[in-house]
Amino acid sequence: MRLMLAEDSALLREGLVRLLVEEGHDVLASFGDAESLLKEMESRQPDIVVLDIRMPPTHTTEGLRAALEIRERWPETGVLVLSQHMERHYAAQLLATGAEGVGYLLKDRVAQVEEFLDALERIQAGGAALDPEVVRQLVVRSTHGDPLARLTPRERSVLETLAQGLTNTAIAKQLHISVSAVEKNLNAIFDKLELSHTTGYSRRILAVLRYLEC
């Protein structure tokens, strides 16, 4: 996997580079600010860009704006955003561009190496990788709106794990239920979110986006 990084913390940046290289990945370049990253995007074609939200010079939304620009100009490149804290508005804004090849993880998750590497693999495969805490907080907000209020607790749990980018098999393993039970719950979710007339994989994406919008 070919990656580029943008993280203003030199310690974390170097740690990520070492981790990824040790895992056999090709780190094309790493930067301490988003502007330098975007300039390098013109000449390099990484599979995935990993970047922080808050970076110099203002430490506000430089990373998020860079992520949105990459999604627009280089849609074939996956984007994994890292954040120190849950920033719901930023997560929703990023995911509004589509849930394919995109991820949003809290920095604490990087310490859990297997989960971090698994997230990169899912993003490269065109899936999504959302931090469970990000999903939980988005779901908490969503309880105040329709049609999500119609979901049962089990259906809500399935939707939460679906939003993390997991497959049906992975959802079944995490929730300790059968794959057929996952499929049954997903069909109920699609019906309650009024996605019954949409077919195929896109219903999974639409279900995630529907509840992020509520």
Coordinates of N, CA, C and O in Angstrom, one line a residue, residues 4 6 34 37-38 41 46-51 63-79:
M4 N 0.6 8.5 2.0 CA 1.2 9.8 2.4 C 0.6 10.3 3.6 O -0.6 10.0 3.9
A6 N 0.1 13.4 6.8 CA 0.2 14.8 7.2 C -0.3 14.9 8.7 O -1.5 14.6 9.0
A34 N -0.9 20.6 6.0 CA -1.8 20.1 4.9 C -1.4 20.8 3.6 O -1.5 20.1 2.5
L37 N 1.2 18.8 1.9 CA 0.6 17.5 1.4 C -0.1 17.7 0.0 O 0.1 17.0 -0.9
L38 N -0.9 18.8 0.0 CA -1.7 19.0 -1.3 C -0.8 19.3 -2.5 O -1.0 18.9 -3.6
M41 N 0.5 16.1 -3.7 CA -0.5 15.3 -4.4 C -0.5 15.5 -5.9 O -1.0 14.6 -6.7
P46 N -0.8 8.4 -4.2 CA -0.9 7.4 -3.1 C -2.2 6.7 -3.1 O -3.2 7.2 -3.7
D47 N -2.2 5.5 -2.6 CA -3.5 4.8 -2.4 C -4.3 5.4 -1.3 O -5.5 5.5 -1.5
I48 N -3.7 5.8 -0.3 CA -4.4 6.4 0.9 C -3.6 7.6 1.5 O -2.3 7.5 1.5
V49 N -4.3 8.6 1.9 CA -3.7 9.7 2.6 C -4.2 9.6 4.0 O -5.4 9.5 4.3
V50 N -3.3 9.7 5.0 CA -3.7 9.8 6.4 C -3.3 11.1 6.9 O -2.2 11.6 6.8
L51 N -4.3 11.8 7.5 CA -4.0 13.2 7.9 C -4.8 13.6 9.2 O -5.9 13.1 9.4
G63 N -6.7 20.3 8.0 CA -6.7 18.9 7.5 C -8.0 18.4 6.9 O -8.0 17.7 5.9
L64 N -9.1 18.9 7.5 CA -10.4 18.5 7.0 C -10.6 19.1 5.6 O -11.1 18.4 4.7
R65 N -10.2 20.4 5.4 CA -10.4 21.0 4.1 C -9.5 20.3 3.1 O -9.9 20.1 1.9
A66 N -8.3 19.9 3.5 CA -7.5 19.1 2.6 C -8.1 17.8 2.2 O -8.1 17.3 1.0
A67 N -8.7 17.1 3.2 CA -9.4 15.8 2.9 C -10.5 16.0 1.9 O -10.7 15.2 1.0
L68 N -11.3 17.0 2.1 CA -12.4 17.3 1.2 C -11.9 17.6 -0.2 O -12.5 17.1 -1.2
E69 N -10.8 18.3 -0.3 CA -10.2 18.6 -1.6 C -9.7 17.4 -2.3 O -9.9 17.2 -3.5
I70 N -9.0 16.5 -1.5 CA -8.5 15.2 -2.1 C -9.7 14.4 -2.6 O -9.6 13.8 -3.6
R71 N -10.8 14.3 -1.8 CA -12.0 13.5 -2.2 C -12.5 14.1 -3.5 O -13.0 13.3 -4.3
E72 N -12.4 15.4 -3.7 CA -13.0 15.9 -4.9 C -12.1 15.8 -6.1 O -12.5 15.5 -7.2
R73 N -10.8 16.1 -5.9 CA -9.8 16.1 -7.0 C -9.2 14.7 -7.4 O -8.9 14.5 -8.5
W74 N -9.0 13.9 -6.3 CA -8.4 12.6 -6.5 C -9.3 11.5 -5.9 O -9.0 10.9 -4.9
P75 N -10.5 11.3 -6.4 CA -11.5 10.4 -5.8 C -11.0 8.9 -5.7 O -11.6 8.2 -4.9
E76 N -10.0 8.6 -6.5 CA -9.5 7.2 -6.4 C -8.6 7.0 -5.2 O -8.2 5.9 -4.8
T77 N -8.2 8.1 -4.5 CA -7.3 8.0 -3.3 C -8.2 7.9 -2.1 O -9.1 8.7 -1.8
G78 N -7.9 6.9 -1.2 CA -8.6 6.8 0.0 C -8.1 7.8 1.0 O -7.0 8.3 0.9
V79 N -9.0 8.2 1.9 CA -8.7 9.2 2.9 C -9.0 8.7 4.3 O -10.1 8.3 4.6

